[in-house]
Coordinates of C-alpha atoms in Angstrom, one line a residue:
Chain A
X124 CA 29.4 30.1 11.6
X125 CA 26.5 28.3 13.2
X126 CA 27.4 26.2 16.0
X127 CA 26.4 22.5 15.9
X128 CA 25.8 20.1 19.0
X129 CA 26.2 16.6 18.7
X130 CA 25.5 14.2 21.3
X131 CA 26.3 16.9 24.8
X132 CA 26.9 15.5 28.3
X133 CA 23.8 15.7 30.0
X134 CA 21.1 15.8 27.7
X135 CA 18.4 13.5 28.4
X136 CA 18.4 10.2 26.0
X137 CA 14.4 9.1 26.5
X138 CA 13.6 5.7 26.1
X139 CA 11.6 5.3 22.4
X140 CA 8.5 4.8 22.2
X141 CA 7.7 7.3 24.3
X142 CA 5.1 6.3 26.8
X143 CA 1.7 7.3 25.9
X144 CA -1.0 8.9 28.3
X145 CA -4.2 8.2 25.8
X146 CA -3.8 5.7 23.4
X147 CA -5.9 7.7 20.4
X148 CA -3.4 11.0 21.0
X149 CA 0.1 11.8 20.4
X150 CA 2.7 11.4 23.4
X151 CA 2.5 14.4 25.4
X152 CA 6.1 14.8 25.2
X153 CA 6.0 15.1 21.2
X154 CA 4.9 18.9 21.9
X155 CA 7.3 19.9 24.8
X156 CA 10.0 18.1 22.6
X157 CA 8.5 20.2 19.3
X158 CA 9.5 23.4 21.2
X159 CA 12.7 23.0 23.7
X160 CA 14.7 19.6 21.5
X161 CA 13.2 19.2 18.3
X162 CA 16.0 17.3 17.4
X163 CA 16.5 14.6 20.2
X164 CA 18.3 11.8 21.2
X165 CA 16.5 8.6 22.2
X166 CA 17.3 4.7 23.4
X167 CA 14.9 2.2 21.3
X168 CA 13.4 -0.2 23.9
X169 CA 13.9 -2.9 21.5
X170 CA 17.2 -3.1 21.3
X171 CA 18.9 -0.1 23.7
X172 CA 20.5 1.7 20.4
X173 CA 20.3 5.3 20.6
X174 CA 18.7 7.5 17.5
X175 CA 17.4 10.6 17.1
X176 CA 14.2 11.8 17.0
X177 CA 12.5 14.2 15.0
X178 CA 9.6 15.8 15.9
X179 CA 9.3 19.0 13.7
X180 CA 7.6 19.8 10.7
X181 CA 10.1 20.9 8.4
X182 CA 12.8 19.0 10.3
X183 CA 11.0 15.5 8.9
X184 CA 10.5 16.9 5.2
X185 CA 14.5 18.1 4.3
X186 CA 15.7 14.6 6.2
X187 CA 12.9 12.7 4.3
X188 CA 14.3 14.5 1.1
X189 CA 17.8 14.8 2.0
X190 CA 19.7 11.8 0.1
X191 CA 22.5 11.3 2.6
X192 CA 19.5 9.7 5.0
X193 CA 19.0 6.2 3.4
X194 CA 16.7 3.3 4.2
X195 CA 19.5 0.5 4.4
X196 CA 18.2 -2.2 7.4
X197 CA 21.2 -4.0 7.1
X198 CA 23.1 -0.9 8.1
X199 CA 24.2 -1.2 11.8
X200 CA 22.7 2.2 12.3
X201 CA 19.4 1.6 10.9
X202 CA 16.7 2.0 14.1
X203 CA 15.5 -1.2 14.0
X204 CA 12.5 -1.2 16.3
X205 CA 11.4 -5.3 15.8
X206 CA 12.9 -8.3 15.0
X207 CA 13.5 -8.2 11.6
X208 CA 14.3 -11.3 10.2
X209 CA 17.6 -10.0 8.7
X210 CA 19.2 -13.6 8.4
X211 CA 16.8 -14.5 5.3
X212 CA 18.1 -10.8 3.5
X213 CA 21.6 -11.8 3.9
X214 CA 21.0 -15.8 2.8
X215 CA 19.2 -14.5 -0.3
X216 CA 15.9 -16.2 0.8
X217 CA 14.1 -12.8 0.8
X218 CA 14.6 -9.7 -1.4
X219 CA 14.6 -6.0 0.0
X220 CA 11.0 -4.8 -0.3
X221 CA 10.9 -1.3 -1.4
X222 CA 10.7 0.3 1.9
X223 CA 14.6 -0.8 2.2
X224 CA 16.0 0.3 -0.7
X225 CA 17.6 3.5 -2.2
X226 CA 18.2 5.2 -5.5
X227 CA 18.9 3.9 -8.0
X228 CA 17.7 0.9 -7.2
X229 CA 14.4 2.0 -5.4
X230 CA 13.3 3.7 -8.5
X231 CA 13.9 1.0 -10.6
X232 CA 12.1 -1.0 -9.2
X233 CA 9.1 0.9 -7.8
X234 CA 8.4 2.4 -11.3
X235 CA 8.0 -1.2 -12.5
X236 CA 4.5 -1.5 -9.5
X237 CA 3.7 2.8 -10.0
X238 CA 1.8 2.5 -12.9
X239 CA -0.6 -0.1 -11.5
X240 CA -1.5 2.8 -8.8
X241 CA -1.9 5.9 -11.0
X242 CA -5.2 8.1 -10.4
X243 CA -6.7 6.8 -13.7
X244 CA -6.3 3.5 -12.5
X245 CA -7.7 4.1 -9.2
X246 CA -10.6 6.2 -10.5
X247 CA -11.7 3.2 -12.6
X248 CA -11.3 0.8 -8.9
X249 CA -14.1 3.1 -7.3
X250 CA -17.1 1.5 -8.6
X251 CA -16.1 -1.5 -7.4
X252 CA -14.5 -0.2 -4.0
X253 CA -18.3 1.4 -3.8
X254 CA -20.0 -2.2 -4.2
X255 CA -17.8 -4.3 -1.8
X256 CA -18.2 -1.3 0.9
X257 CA -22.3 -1.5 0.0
X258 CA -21.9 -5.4 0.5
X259 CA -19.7 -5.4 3.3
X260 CA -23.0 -2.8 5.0
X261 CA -25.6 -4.9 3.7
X262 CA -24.0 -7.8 6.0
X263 CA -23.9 -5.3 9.0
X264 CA -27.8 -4.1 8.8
X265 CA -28.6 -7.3 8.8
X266 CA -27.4 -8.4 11.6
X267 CA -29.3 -6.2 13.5
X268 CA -28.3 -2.8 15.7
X269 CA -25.6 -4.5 16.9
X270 CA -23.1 -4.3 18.8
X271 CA -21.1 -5.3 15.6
X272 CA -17.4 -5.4 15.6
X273 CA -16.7 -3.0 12.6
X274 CA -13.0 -4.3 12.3
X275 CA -14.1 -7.7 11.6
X276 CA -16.6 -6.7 9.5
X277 CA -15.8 -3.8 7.5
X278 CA -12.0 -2.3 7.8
X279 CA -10.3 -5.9 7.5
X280 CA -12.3 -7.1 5.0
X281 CA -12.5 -3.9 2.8
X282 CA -8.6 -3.7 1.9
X283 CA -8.2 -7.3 1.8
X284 CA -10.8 -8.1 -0.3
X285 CA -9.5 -5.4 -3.1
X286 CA -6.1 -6.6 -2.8
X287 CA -6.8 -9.8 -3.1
X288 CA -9.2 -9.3 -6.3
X289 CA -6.3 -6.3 -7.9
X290 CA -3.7 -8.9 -7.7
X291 CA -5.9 -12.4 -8.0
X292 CA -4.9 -13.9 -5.3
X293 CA -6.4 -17.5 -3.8
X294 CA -9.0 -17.0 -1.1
X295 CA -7.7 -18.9 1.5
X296 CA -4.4 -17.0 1.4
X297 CA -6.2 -14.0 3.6
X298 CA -5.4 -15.9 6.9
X299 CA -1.7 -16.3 5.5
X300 CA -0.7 -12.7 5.2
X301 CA -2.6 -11.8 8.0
X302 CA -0.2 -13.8 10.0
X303 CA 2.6 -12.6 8.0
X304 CA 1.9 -8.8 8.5
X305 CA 1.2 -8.8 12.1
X306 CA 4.6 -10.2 12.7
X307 CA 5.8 -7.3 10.3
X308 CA 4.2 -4.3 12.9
X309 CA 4.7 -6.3 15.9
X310 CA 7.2 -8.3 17.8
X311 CA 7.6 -11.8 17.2
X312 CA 10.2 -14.6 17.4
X313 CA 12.7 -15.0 14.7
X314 CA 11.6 -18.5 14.1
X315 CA 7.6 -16.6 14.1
X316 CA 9.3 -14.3 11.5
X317 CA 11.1 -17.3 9.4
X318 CA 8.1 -19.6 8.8
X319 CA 5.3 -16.8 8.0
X320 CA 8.3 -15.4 5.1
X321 CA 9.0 -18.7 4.3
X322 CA 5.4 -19.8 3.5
X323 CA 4.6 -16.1 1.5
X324 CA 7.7 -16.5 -0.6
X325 CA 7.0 -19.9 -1.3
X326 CA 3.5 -18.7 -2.4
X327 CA 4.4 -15.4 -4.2
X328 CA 7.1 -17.4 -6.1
X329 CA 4.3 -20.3 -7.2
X330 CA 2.1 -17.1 -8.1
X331 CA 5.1 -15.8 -10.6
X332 CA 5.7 -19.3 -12.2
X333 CA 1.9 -19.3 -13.3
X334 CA 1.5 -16.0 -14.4
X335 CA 4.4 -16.1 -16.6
X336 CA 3.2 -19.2 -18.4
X337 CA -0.5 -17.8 -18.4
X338 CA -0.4 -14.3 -17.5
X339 CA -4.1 -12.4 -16.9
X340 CA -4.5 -8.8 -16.0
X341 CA -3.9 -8.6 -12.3
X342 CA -1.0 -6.6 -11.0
X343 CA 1.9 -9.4 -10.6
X344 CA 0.7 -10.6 -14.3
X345 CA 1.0 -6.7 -15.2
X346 CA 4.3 -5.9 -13.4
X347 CA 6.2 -9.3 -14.8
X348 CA 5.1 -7.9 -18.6
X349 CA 6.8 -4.3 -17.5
X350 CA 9.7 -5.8 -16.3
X351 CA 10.3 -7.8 -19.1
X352 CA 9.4 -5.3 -21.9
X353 CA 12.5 -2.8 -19.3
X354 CA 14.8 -5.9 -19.8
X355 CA 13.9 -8.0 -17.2
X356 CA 16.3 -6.3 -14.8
X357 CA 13.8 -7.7 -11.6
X358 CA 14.5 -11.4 -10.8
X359 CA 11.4 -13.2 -9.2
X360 CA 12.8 -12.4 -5.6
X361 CA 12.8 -9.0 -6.7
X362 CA 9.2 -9.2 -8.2
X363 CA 7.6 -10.9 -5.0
X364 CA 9.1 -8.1 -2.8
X365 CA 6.9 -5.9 -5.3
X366 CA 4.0 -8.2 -4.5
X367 CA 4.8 -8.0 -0.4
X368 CA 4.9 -4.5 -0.4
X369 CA 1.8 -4.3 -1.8
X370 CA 0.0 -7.0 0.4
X371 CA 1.7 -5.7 3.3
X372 CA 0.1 -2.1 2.6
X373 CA -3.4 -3.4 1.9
X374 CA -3.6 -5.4 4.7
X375 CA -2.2 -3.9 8.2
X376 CA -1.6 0.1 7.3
X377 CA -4.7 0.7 5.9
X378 CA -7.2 -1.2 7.9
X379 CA -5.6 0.5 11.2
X380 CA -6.1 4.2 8.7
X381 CA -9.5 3.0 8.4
X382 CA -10.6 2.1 12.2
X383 CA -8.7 4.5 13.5
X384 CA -10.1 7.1 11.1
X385 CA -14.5 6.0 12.0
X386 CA -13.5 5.8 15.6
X387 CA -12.3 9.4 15.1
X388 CA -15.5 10.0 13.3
X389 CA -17.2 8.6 16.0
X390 CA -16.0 10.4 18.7
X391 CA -16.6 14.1 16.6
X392 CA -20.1 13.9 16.0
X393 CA -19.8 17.5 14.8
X394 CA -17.5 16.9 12.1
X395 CA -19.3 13.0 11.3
X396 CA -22.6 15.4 10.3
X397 CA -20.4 17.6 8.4
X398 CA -19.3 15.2 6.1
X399 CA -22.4 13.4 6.1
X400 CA -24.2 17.1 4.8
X401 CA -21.2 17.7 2.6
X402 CA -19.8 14.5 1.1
X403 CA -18.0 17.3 -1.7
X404 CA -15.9 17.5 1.3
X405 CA -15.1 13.9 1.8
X406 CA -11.3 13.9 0.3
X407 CA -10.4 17.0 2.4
X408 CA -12.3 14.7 5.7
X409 CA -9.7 11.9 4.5
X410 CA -7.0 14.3 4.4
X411 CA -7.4 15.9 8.1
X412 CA -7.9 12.5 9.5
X413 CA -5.0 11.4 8.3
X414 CA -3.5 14.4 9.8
X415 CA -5.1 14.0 13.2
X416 CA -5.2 10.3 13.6
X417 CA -1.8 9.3 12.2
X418 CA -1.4 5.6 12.8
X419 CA 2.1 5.1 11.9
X420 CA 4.3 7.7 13.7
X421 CA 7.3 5.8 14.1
X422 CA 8.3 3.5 11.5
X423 CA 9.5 6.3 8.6
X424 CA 13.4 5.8 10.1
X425 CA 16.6 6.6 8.1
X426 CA 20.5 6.2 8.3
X427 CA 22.8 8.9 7.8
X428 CA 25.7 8.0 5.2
X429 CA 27.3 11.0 5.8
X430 CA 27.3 13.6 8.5
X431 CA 24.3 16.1 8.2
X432 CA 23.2 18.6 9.8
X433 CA 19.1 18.8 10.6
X434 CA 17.7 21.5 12.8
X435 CA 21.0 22.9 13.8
X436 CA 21.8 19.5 15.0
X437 CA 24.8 17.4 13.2
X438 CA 23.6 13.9 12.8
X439 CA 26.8 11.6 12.2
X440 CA 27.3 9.1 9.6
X441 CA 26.0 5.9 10.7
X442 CA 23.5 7.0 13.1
X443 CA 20.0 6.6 12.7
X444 CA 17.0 8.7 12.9
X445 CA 13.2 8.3 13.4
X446 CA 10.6 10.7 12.2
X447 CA 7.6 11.1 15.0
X448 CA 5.2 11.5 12.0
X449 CA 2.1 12.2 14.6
X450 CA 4.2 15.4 15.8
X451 CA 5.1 16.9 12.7
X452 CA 1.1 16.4 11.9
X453 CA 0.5 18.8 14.8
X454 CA 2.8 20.9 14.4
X455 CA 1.4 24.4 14.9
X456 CA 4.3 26.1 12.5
X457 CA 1.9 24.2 9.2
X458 CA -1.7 23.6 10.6
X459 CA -3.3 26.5 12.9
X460 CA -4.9 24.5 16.3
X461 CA -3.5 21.4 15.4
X462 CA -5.3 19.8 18.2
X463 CA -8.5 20.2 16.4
X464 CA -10.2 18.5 14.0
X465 CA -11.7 20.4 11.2
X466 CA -12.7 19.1 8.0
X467 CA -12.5 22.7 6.2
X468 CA -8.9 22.9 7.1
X469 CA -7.2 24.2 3.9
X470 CA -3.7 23.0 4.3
X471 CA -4.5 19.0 5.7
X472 CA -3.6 17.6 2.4
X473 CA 0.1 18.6 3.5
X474 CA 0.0 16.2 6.3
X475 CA 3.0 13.6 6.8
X476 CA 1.2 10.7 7.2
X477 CA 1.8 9.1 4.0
X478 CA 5.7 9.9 4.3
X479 CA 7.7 12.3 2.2
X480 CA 10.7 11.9 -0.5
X481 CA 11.0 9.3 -3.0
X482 CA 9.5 6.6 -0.4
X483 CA 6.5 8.4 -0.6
X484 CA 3.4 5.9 -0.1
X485 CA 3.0 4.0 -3.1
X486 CA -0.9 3.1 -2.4
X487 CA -1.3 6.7 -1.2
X488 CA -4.0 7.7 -3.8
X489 CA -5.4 4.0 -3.7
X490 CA -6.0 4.3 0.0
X491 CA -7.3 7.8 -0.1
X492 CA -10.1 6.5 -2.7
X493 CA -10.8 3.4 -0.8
X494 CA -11.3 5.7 2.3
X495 CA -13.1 8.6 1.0
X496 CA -15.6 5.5 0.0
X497 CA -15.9 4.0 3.0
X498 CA -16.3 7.2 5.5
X499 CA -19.1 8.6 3.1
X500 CA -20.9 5.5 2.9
X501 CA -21.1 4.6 6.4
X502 CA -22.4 7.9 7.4
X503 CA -24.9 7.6 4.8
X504 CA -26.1 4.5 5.2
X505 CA -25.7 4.1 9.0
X506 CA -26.6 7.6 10.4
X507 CA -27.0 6.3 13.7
X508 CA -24.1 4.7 14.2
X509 CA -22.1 5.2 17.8
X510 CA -19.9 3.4 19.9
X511 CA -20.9 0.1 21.5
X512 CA -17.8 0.7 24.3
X513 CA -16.7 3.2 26.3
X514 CA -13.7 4.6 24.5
X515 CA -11.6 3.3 27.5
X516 CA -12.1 -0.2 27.3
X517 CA -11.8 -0.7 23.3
X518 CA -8.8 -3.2 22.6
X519 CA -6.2 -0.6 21.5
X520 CA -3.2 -2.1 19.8
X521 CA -0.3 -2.1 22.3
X522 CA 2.9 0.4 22.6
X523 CA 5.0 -2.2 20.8
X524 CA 2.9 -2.2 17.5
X525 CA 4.7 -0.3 15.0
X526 CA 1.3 1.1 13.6
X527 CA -1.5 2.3 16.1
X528 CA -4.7 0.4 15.5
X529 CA -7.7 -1.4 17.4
X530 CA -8.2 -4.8 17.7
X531 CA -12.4 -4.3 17.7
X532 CA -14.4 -1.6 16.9
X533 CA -17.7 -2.3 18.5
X534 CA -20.5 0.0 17.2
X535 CA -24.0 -0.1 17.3
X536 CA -27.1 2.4 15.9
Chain B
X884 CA 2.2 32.7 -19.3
X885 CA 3.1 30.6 -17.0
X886 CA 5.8 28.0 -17.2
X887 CA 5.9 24.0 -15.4
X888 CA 8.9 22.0 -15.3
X889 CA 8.8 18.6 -14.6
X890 CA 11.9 16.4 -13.2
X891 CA 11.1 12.9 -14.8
X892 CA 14.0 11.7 -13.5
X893 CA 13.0 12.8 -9.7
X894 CA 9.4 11.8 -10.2
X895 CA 8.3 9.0 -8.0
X896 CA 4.6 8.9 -9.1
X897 CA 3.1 9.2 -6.8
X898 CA 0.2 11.4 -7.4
X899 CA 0.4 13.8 -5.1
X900 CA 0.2 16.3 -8.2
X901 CA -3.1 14.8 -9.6
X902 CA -4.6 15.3 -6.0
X903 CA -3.5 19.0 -5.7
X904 CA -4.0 20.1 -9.0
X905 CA -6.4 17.8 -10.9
X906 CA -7.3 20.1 -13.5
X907 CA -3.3 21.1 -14.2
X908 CA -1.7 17.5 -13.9
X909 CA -2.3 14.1 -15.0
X910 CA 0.0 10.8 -14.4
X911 CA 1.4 9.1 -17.9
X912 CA 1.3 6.0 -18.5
X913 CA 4.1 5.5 -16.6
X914 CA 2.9 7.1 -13.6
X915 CA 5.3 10.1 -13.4
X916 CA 3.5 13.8 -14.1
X917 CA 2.5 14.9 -16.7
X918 CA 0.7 18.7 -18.0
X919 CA -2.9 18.2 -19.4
X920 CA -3.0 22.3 -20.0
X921 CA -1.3 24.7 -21.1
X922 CA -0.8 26.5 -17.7
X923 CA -2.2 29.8 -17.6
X924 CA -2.4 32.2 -14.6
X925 CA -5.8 30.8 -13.5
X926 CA -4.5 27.9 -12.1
X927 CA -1.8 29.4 -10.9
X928 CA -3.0 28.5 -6.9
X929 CA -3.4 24.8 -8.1
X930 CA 0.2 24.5 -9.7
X931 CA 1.7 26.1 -6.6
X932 CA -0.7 23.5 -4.4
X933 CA 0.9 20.6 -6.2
X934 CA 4.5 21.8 -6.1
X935 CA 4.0 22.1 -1.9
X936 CA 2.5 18.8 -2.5
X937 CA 5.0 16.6 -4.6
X938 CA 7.4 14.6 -2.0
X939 CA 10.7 15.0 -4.1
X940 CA 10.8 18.7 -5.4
X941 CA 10.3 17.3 -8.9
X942 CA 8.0 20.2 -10.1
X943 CA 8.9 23.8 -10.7
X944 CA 7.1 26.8 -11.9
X945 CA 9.4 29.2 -14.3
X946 CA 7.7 32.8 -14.8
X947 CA 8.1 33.3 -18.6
X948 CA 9.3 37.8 -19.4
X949 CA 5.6 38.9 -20.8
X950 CA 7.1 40.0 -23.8
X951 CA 4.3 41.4 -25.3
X952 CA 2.9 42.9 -21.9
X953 CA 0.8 46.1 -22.7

C-alpha cells in the first residue's frame, strides 16, 4: 500500500507567491520544487492560509479533471489570493460568474455563452479582427518611429474594441470595466471592489432590460434567446455573470497574453523572423508563447470536497490547492528544453495556459485567432520593430497581480 | 475502421478538438464536438492529437475487429 504524507513536521510552508528573480521568467523555485516537492505546502501572503501547490505537469491535469477539486469561493478553503468582494455573493447583489461554479450548474450555464465562441463563429470574426489590428497599425506608423507605447495603442485597444463590438456595448463603457477588472487581478479595497460591481451590474442589468424588449444579434441579445428557448432556467443575475465573464476575459487576460507574448517576440529575434518567413506557422508561434510566457500561473485554484490523493500526496477535504500553471508549462516530463523557445515545437499546443477540465478557457479559440492576427501582422507590417527600453526598466505588473502583464510596452523601428 | 466516441454529456466546448484535428472534428451548433468524417486510419494521428487535447476526457477512440481483414 502506498504511503501517503499529509502535512509532516518540518517541511517547509513557503510564503505564495513565490518571490520572483526576473519578472518575464518563472520563480526559480518552481523547478527545484518540480523535482524534490512537487506537491507542496504554501502560506498565501494575502491572507496567511496555507494551500498546496502544484507544480507538475500531470499533477495540474488529474486535479484539474478530478471532480472532488471544486471552484467554490465561498468555501473557507478556497485560496483566495485578493479581496474578493464575497459580501455582494452572499446578499445576492452579484451572481457566481462561471469561474466559481461546478457541475451541474457550471454546464448549464456555460453552454448557454459556448456556442457564441465556437470555431465557425470565430473563423467568421477574423476579417474583422484583421481590419481593427490593420487600423490600430495604421495609427502607430503614423505617428512616426516612435517610441510608441504598444499597450496603449495596440494590445488594450485590440480586445476591447472586439468585445465591445461582439457584445454591443456603449463606448464610453471601456473606462468602466477597465476599472472593474483591474480590481478583479489586483488588490483593492472592499469599498474599491463594491462600487466598480455595483456600477457593472447596474449596467449589465440596463443592457438585459433593452435587449429583451429589442433584441439584435450581439452575444447578450443571442444568449437571453438560448436561455429562454432552454426554459429560461438563467435569471438576469445569472445572465450578466455570463456577460462579466466574458468582458473580464477580453479585457485584462488577453491584453497581458498579448504584451507579454510581442515582448517575447521582441526579445527572440530569431524566432520573430521565423514567423515573420513562415506565418503557416503562426498558430503553433501562439501556442509556444503561451507555453513560455504564461501570464496567469496562479489563479487556476481548487477546493478539495473530499480527501484526494495527488502526487502521492493526500490533500484533505476542505483544503485548497493552487496550480503554478508557468511550471507545469516547463515541465521537461511534456516539452523537451522547456526553457527554450521554439516555434516548431510539436507538442506546445498541450500547454496549460488556458486551464484544463470543464473550466477550460471559454474564449480559448477566440483569443488564439485574435493573437495569431495580431503577431503576424505586426511582424509584417512593422519589420523593424524593437524595444524602446531596456528590458529592465519596462513597467512590469507587480507580484500582487494575479495575471503577469506590463503596464507600457514602448517600441520603436 | 476506426471508431470515435463522443461524451456529449462531458463536452465543454471548447474547441480544443477543432484545433487538433480540424479535418476530423467540427463544433455543432451547440458547441460540443462533433465528426465531420467518417474516421479512417489516415487521420488516425489527428484523432489521437485531439483526444490529448480535449480538457475533460470526453473523446475516445474504439478500434473496430477488421472483420473482413485479408
Amino acid at each position: 500500500m502506498t504511503e501517503l504524507t499529509s502535512t509532516e513536521p518540518g517541511t517547509q510552508v513557503r510564503a505564495f507567491p513565490l518571490e520572483r528573480g526576473c519578472p518575464f521568467a518563472p520563480p526559480q523555485q518552481y523547478a527545484e520544487l518540480r523535482e524534490a516537492e512537487p506537491v507542496s505546502k504554501v502560506k498565501l501572503k494575502y491572507n496567511g492560509r496555507e494551500a498546496w501547490l502544484l507544480t507538475r505537469y500531470e499533477d495540474m491535469q488529474q486535479m484539474l479533471r478530478d471532480p472532488r477539486f471544486e471552484s467554490d469561493i465561498a468555501d473557507p478553503g478556497y485560496p483566495l489570493q485578493f479581496a474578493f468582494p464575497l459580501d455582494l455573493l452572499e446578499q445576492g447583489i452579484v451572481s457566481k460568474t462561471l469561474f466559481h461554479m461546478d457541475p451541474p450548474v457550471h454546464t448549464k450555464h456555460r453552454m448557454i455563452l459556448m456556442p457564441e465562441l465556437t470555431a465557425r463563429q470565430v473563423e467568421a470574426m477574423r476579417p474583422r479582427t484583421q481590419e481593427i489590428v490593420d487600423e490600430l497599425i495604421d495609427a502607430i506608423l503614423a505617428q512616426g518611429p516612435g517610441p510608441v507605447d504598444l499597450v496603449k495603442t495596440l494590445t488594450a485597444p485590440l480586445p476591447s474594441i472586439q468585445t465591445a463590438e461582439q457584445l454591443d456595448l456603449p463606448r464610453d463603457t471601456t473606462d468602466l470595466f477597465y476599472r472593474w477588472i483591474a480590481l478583479l487581478v489586483t488588490q483593492g479595497t472592499a469599498e474599491e471592489h463594491a462600487s466598480a460591481n455595483a456600477e457593472v451590474e447596474m449596467l449589465l442589468h440596463r443592457l438585459i432590460a433593452e435587449r429583451k424588449a429589442n433584441p439584435g444579434t450581439d452575444l447578450i441579445s443571442n444568449i437571453i434567446k438560448r436561455n429562454d428557448e432552454r426554459g429560461g432556467e438563467l435569471s438576469d443575475l445569472d445572465l450578466s455573470a455570463l456577460v462579466r465573464t466574458m468582458i473580464a476575459g477580453g479585457h485584462e487576460s488577453t491584453l497581458n497574453g498579448m504584451t507579454v507574448g510581442i515582448f517575447t517576440l521582441l526579445t527572440h529575434p530569431e524566432q520573430a523572423a521565423l514567423l515573420r518567413e513562415h506565418p503557416e506557422l503562426g498558430g503553433q508561434a501562439v501556442d509556444e508563447l503561451m507555453r513560455y510566457s504564461t501570464v496567469s500561473d496562479h489563479g487556476t485554484v481548487r477546493v478539495a470536497k473530499e480527501d484526494a490523493e495527488i502526487g502521492g500526496v493526500l490533500i484533505k477535504k476542505g483544503e485548497g490547492v493552487i496550480c503554478a500553471l508557468q511550471a507545469a508549462n516547463r515541465d521537461p516530463r511534456v516539452f523537451s528544453n522547456p526553457d527554450t523557445l521554439d516555434f516548431h515545437r510539436k507538442e506546445a499546443s498541450a500547454n496549460l495556459a488556458f486551464g484544463s477540465g470543464h473550466h477550460r478557457c471559454a474564449g480559448q479559440t477566440l483569443v488564439r485567432m485574435q493573437m495569431e492576427v495580431l503577431f503576424s501582422t505586426l511582424l509584417r507590417r512593422i519589420p523593424g520593430l524593437r524595444l524602446a527600453t531596456p528590458v529592465d526598466e519596462l513597467p512590469f505588473k507587480g507580484e500582487t497581480a494575479l495575471i503577469d502583464g506590463l503596464h507600457e510596452l514602448p517600441v520603436t523601428w | 475502421m476506426l471508431q470515435v466516441v463522443i461524451d456529449k454529456d462531458v463536452c465543454v466546448a471548447c474547441g480544443a478538438c477543432v484545433v487538433s484535428g480540424p479535418d476530423v472534428f467540427d463544433q455543432d451548433d451547440n458547441g460540443q464536438a462533433m465528426l465531420i468524417v467518417e474516421p479512417e486510419e489516415s487521420l488516425r494521428e489527428q484523432i489521437l492529437e485531439s483526444i490529448d487535447a480535449c480538457p475533460v476526457q470526453a473523446l475516445s477512440l474504439v478500434e473496430e475487429p477488421a472483420q473482413n481483414a485479408a
